PDB file of C-alpha atoms in Angstrom:
ATOM      1  CA  PHE Z   1      33.464  15.059  -4.877  1.00 34.00           C
ATOM      2  CA  GLY Z   2      35.798  15.373  -1.626  1.00 37.00           C
ATOM      3  CA  ARG Z   3      35.231  14.276   2.131  1.00 40.00           C
ATOM      4  CA  SER Z   4      32.661  16.181   3.774  1.00 41.00           C
ATOM      5  CA  THR Z   5      33.828  18.365   6.661  1.00 47.00           C
ATOM      6  CA  CYS Z   6      30.278  18.142   8.203  1.00 47.00           C
ATOM      7  CA  PRO Z   7      30.292  15.924  11.364  1.00 48.00           C
ATOM      8  CA  LEU Z   8      26.899  14.525  10.345  1.00 45.00           C
ATOM      9  CA  PHE Z   9      28.548  12.802   7.415  1.00 46.00           C
ATOM     10  CA  GLN Z  10      31.685  11.480   9.156  1.00 49.00           C
ATOM     11  CA  SER Z  11      30.244   9.014  11.364  1.00 48.00           C
ATOM     12  CA  ARG Z  12      31.874   5.936  12.370  1.00 49.00           C
ATOM     13  CA  PRO Z  13      30.304   2.352  11.601  1.00 52.00           C
ATOM     14  CA  GLY Z  14      27.371   1.888  14.167  1.00 52.00           C
ATOM     15  CA  ALA Z  15      26.851   5.442  14.754  1.00 50.00           C
ATOM     16  CA  ALA Z  16      23.572   7.062  14.411  1.00 55.00           C
ATOM     17  CA  ARG Z  17      22.796  10.413  12.561  1.00 54.00           C
ATOM     18  CA  THR Z  18      20.294  12.666  14.379  1.00 56.00           C
ATOM     19  CA  PRO Z  19      19.324  16.326  13.879  1.00 55.00           C
ATOM     20  CA  GLY Z  20      21.438  16.883  16.933  1.00 59.00           C
ATOM     21  CA  GLY Z  21      24.540  15.391  15.624  1.00 62.00           C
ATOM     22  CA  VAL Z  22      26.239  12.162  15.427  1.00 60.00           C
ATOM     23  CA  VAL Z  23      25.429   9.666  18.261  1.00 59.00           C
ATOM     24  CA  PRO Z  24      28.349   7.435  19.292  1.00 62.00           C
ATOM     25  CA  PRO Z  25      27.782   3.605  18.705  1.00 60.00           C
ATOM     26  CA  SER Z  26      28.078   3.189  22.449  1.00 63.00           C
ATOM     27  CA  ARG Z  27      24.939   5.168  22.992  1.00 63.00           C
ATOM     28  CA  VAL Z  28      23.125   3.793  19.921  1.00 58.00           C
ATOM     29  CA  ALA Z  29      23.083   0.336  21.639  1.00 60.00           C
ATOM     30  CA  ARG Z  30      21.573   1.831  24.683  1.00 69.00           C
ATOM     31  CA  MET Z  31      18.670   3.978  22.870  1.00 65.00           C
ATOM     32  CA  PRO Z  32      15.308   2.571  22.879  1.00 78.00           C
ATOM     33  CA  PRO Z  33      13.682   1.767  19.532  1.00 78.00           C
ATOM     34  CA  PRO Z  34      11.434   4.382  18.250  1.00 76.00           C
ATOM     35  CA  PRO Z  35       7.692   3.810  18.720  1.00 82.00           C
ATOM     36  CA  PRO Z  36       5.863   2.401  15.669  1.00 85.00           C
ATOM     37  CA  LEU Z  37       4.730   5.027  13.112  1.00 85.00           C
ATOM     38  CA  ASP Z  38       0.886   5.530  12.721  1.00 87.00           C
ATOM     39  CA  PRO Z  39       0.347   6.632   9.196  1.00 86.00           C
ATOM     40  CA  ALA Z  40      -3.012   8.136   9.865  1.00 86.00           C
ATOM     41  CA  ALA Z  41      -1.643  10.189  12.822  1.00 89.00           C
ATOM     42  CA  VAL Z  42       1.044  11.501  10.457  1.00 88.00           C
ATOM     43  CA  LEU Z  43      -1.512  12.370   7.775  1.00 88.00           C
ATOM     44  CA  ASP Z  44      -3.649  14.005  10.281  1.00 88.00           C
ATOM     45  CA  ALA Z  45      -1.006  16.208  11.469  1.00 89.00           C
ATOM     46  CA  LEU Z  46      -0.224  17.512   8.188  1.00 87.00           C
ATOM     47  CA  PRO Z  47      -1.300  21.019   7.254  1.00 89.00           C
ATOM     48  CA  VAL Z  48      -2.668  20.063   4.101  1.00 92.00           C
ATOM     49  CA  SER Z  49      -5.672  18.022   2.828  1.00 92.00           C
ATOM     50  CA  VAL Z  50      -5.082  14.503   1.937  1.00 95.00           C
ATOM     51  CA  ALA Z  51      -7.482  12.018   0.159  1.00 95.00           C
ATOM     52  CA  ARG Z  52      -7.298   8.603  -1.342  1.00 96.00           C
ATOM     53  CA  PHE Z  53      -9.710   7.813  -4.391  1.00 96.00           C
ATOM     54  CA  ASP Z  54     -10.796   4.513  -5.900  1.00 96.00           C
ATOM     55  CA  ARG Z  55     -11.283   3.741  -9.451  1.00 95.00           C
ATOM     56  CA  ASP Z  56     -14.914   4.661  -9.118  1.00 94.00           C
ATOM     57  CA  LEU Z  57     -13.413   8.167  -7.948  1.00 93.00           C
ATOM     58  CA  ARG Z  58     -14.982   7.828  -4.635  1.00 95.00           C
ATOM     59  CA  VAL Z  59     -13.038   8.917  -1.423  1.00 96.00           C
ATOM     60  CA  THR Z  60     -11.580   5.878   0.477  1.00 96.00           C
ATOM     61  CA  TYR Z  61      -9.519   7.923   2.948  1.00 95.00           C
ATOM     62  CA  ALA Z  62      -9.778  11.697   4.077  1.00 95.00           C
ATOM     63  CA  ASN Z  63      -7.468  13.141   6.568  1.00 94.00           C
ATOM     64  CA  ARG Z  64      -8.528  15.366   9.393  1.00 94.00           C
ATOM     65  CA  ARG Z  65      -7.570  18.614   7.681  1.00 92.00           C
ATOM     66  CA  LEU Z  66      -9.731  17.837   4.678  1.00 91.00           C
ATOM     67  CA  CYS Z  67     -12.779  17.038   6.738  1.00 92.00           C
ATOM     68  CA  ASP Z  68     -12.182  20.334   8.530  1.00 89.00           C
ATOM     69  CA  VAL Z  69     -12.044  22.264   5.309  1.00 85.00           C
ATOM     70  CA  LEU Z  70     -15.080  20.596   4.058  1.00 85.00           C
ATOM     71  CA  GLY Z  71     -16.929  21.076   7.439  1.00 88.00           C
ATOM     72  CA  ARG Z  72     -17.885  17.331   7.549  1.00 91.00           C
ATOM     73  CA  PRO Z  73     -17.079  14.402   9.649  1.00 93.00           C
ATOM     74  CA  PRO Z  74     -15.037  11.614   8.026  1.00 91.00           C
ATOM     75  CA  ALA Z  75     -18.210   9.423   7.899  1.00 92.00           C
ATOM     76  CA  ALA Z  76     -19.680  12.025   5.516  1.00 94.00           C
ATOM     77  CA  VAL Z  77     -16.541  12.138   3.267  1.00 94.00           C
ATOM     78  CA  VAL Z  78     -15.492   8.660   2.974  1.00 95.00           C
ATOM     79  CA  GLY Z  79     -17.505   6.970   0.238  1.00 96.00           C
ATOM     80  CA  GLN Z  80     -18.395  10.127  -1.559  1.00 93.00           C
ATOM     81  CA  THR Z  81     -17.435  11.500  -5.214  1.00 89.00           C
ATOM     82  CA  CYS Z  82     -16.301  15.175  -5.784  1.00 79.00           C
ATOM     83  CA  HIS Z  83     -19.675  15.830  -7.107  1.00 79.00           C
ATOM     84  CA  ASP Z  84     -21.262  14.378  -3.841  1.00 84.00           C
ATOM     85  CA  LEU Z  85     -19.140  16.705  -1.676  1.00 80.00           C
ATOM     86  CA  GLY Z  86     -20.760  19.738  -3.405  1.00 72.00           C
ATOM     87  CA  MET Z  87     -17.966  21.006  -5.589  1.00 70.00           C
ATOM     88  CA  THR Z  88     -18.941  23.269  -8.428  1.00 65.00           C
ATOM     89  CA  PRO Z  89     -19.338  21.722 -12.037  1.00 66.00           C
ATOM     90  CA  ASP Z  90     -15.968  23.375 -13.017  1.00 69.00           C
ATOM     91  CA  ALA Z  91     -13.864  22.186 -10.056  1.00 66.00           C
ATOM     92  CA  TRP Z  92     -15.787  18.578 -10.159  1.00 66.00           C
ATOM     93  CA  GLY Z  93     -14.686  18.286 -13.852  1.00 71.00           C
ATOM     94  CA  ASP Z  94     -11.253  19.153 -13.155  1.00 80.00           C
ATOM     95  CA  TRP Z  95     -11.175  16.669 -10.289  1.00 82.00           C
ATOM     96  CA  CYS Z  96     -12.587  13.905 -12.407  1.00 86.00           C
ATOM     97  CA  GLY Z  97     -10.319  14.629 -15.417  1.00 90.00           C
ATOM     98  CA  VAL Z  98      -7.168  14.703 -13.381  1.00 93.00           C
ATOM     99  CA  LEU Z  99      -8.069  11.482 -11.283  1.00 94.00           C
ATOM    100  CA  GLU Z 100      -9.060   9.632 -14.551  1.00 94.00           C
ATOM    101  CA  ARG Z 101      -5.813  10.692 -16.164  1.00 95.00           C
ATOM    102  CA  VAL Z 102      -3.634   9.494 -13.244  1.00 97.00           C
ATOM    103  CA  PHE Z 103      -5.434   6.218 -13.324  1.00 97.00           C
ATOM    104  CA  ALA Z 104      -5.005   5.793 -17.062  1.00 96.00           C
ATOM    105  CA  THR Z 105      -1.362   7.091 -17.238  1.00 97.00           C
ATOM    106  CA  GLY Z 106       0.018   6.035 -13.947  1.00 97.00           C
ATOM    107  CA  ARG Z 107       1.736   9.513 -13.786  1.00 97.00           C
ATOM    108  CA  PRO Z 108       1.354  12.227 -11.347  1.00 97.00           C
ATOM    109  CA  ALA Z 109      -0.779  15.371 -12.346  1.00 96.00           C
ATOM    110  CA  GLY Z 110      -2.136  18.470 -10.849  1.00 92.00           C
ATOM    111  CA  PHE Z 111      -4.173  21.476 -11.140  1.00 89.00           C
ATOM    112  CA  GLU Z 112      -5.414  24.486  -9.373  1.00 88.00           C
ATOM    113  CA  TYR Z 113      -8.989  26.013  -8.706  1.00 82.00           C
ATOM    114  CA  ALA Z 114     -11.112  28.324  -6.718  1.00 81.00           C
ATOM    115  CA  ALA Z 115     -13.257  26.429  -4.234  1.00 77.00           C
ATOM    116  CA  LYS Z 116     -16.435  27.543  -2.423  1.00 76.00           C
ATOM    117  CA  LEU Z 117     -16.047  25.821   0.967  1.00 73.00           C
ATOM    118  CA  PRO Z 118     -17.699  26.399   4.327  1.00 73.00           C
ATOM    119  CA  GLY Z 119     -15.178  28.923   5.480  1.00 75.00           C
ATOM    120  CA  GLY Z 120     -15.376  31.097   2.261  1.00 80.00           C
ATOM    121  CA  GLU Z 121     -13.802  30.857  -1.163  1.00 83.00           C
ATOM    122  CA  ARG Z 122     -10.167  29.509  -1.266  1.00 80.00           C
ATOM    123  CA  TRP Z 123      -7.645  28.930  -3.969  1.00 86.00           C
ATOM    124  CA  VAL Z 124      -6.590  25.234  -4.017  1.00 85.00           C
ATOM    125  CA  ASP Z 125      -3.424  23.925  -5.476  1.00 91.00           C
ATOM    126  CA  THR Z 126      -3.843  19.920  -5.846  1.00 92.00           C
ATOM    127  CA  ARG Z 127      -1.279  17.330  -6.726  1.00 95.00           C
ATOM    128  CA  CYS Z 128      -2.513  13.672  -7.454  1.00 96.00           C
ATOM    129  CA  VAL Z 129      -0.062  10.667  -7.432  1.00 97.00           C
ATOM    130  CA  PRO Z 130      -0.887   7.172  -8.285  1.00 98.00           C
ATOM    131  CA  GLU Z 131      -0.692   4.474  -5.760  1.00 97.00           C
ATOM    132  CA  VAL Z 132       0.700   1.273  -7.678  1.00 96.00           C
ATOM    133  CA  GLY Z 133      -0.072  -2.238  -6.628  1.00 94.00           C
ATOM    134  CA  PRO Z 134       2.494  -5.239  -6.710  1.00 95.00           C
ATOM    135  CA  ASP Z 135       1.157  -6.019 -10.211  1.00 95.00           C
ATOM    136  CA  GLY Z 136       2.131  -2.512 -11.591  1.00 93.00           C
ATOM    137  CA  THR Z 137      -1.373  -1.286 -12.015  1.00 95.00           C
ATOM    138  CA  VAL Z 138      -2.772   1.827 -10.520  1.00 97.00           C
ATOM    139  CA  GLN Z 139      -4.930   0.703  -7.418  1.00 97.00           C
ATOM    140  CA  ALA Z 140      -5.792   4.133  -6.075  1.00 97.00           C
ATOM    141  CA  VAL Z 141      -4.895   7.764  -6.521  1.00 97.00           C
ATOM    142  CA  LEU Z 142      -3.613   9.984  -3.592  1.00 96.00           C
ATOM    143  CA  ALA Z 143      -4.645  13.649  -3.653  1.00 95.00           C
ATOM    144  CA  VAL Z 144      -2.733  16.409  -1.726  1.00 95.00           C
ATOM    145  CA  ALA Z 145      -4.409  19.824  -1.694  1.00 91.00           C
ATOM    146  CA  LEU Z 146      -3.035  23.045  -0.274  1.00 89.00           C
ATOM    147  CA  THR Z 147      -5.292  25.910   0.268  1.00 82.00           C
ATOM    148  CA  ASN Z 148      -4.327  29.662   0.709  1.00 76.00           C
ATOM    149  CA  ASP Z 149      -5.405  30.056   4.339  1.00 68.00           C
TER     150      ASP Z 149
END
């Protein structure tokens, strides 16, 4: 691999790479630190539904998009299972099976299904990933769902 001719990759020590180019070291020292990142605000800004499930397959976190899609406030989503949220038996079975598989194997999994939602029927593409604790066991499963709207 040769040297890159892209200026973003030819920075000097102490320089910072930004989308606008390379910032010289003298200017980096004067830049204020970025504000702390609020994970909930980031997840709420995403155009996808995000949920976190515990081992009892109950929702422990739901982002704003998921609550909007379900037509329910967060308090009516957190603590519920897929069945409690009114999913059809087929979709509920898919959800439970995939969540249980991710808890058992520690490997990501996904599925697609048609969901009857307050705004009408939508096709949902879902990916589930394990949240692994310090001891190496799956503590929770994070689900990200993209709808066709």
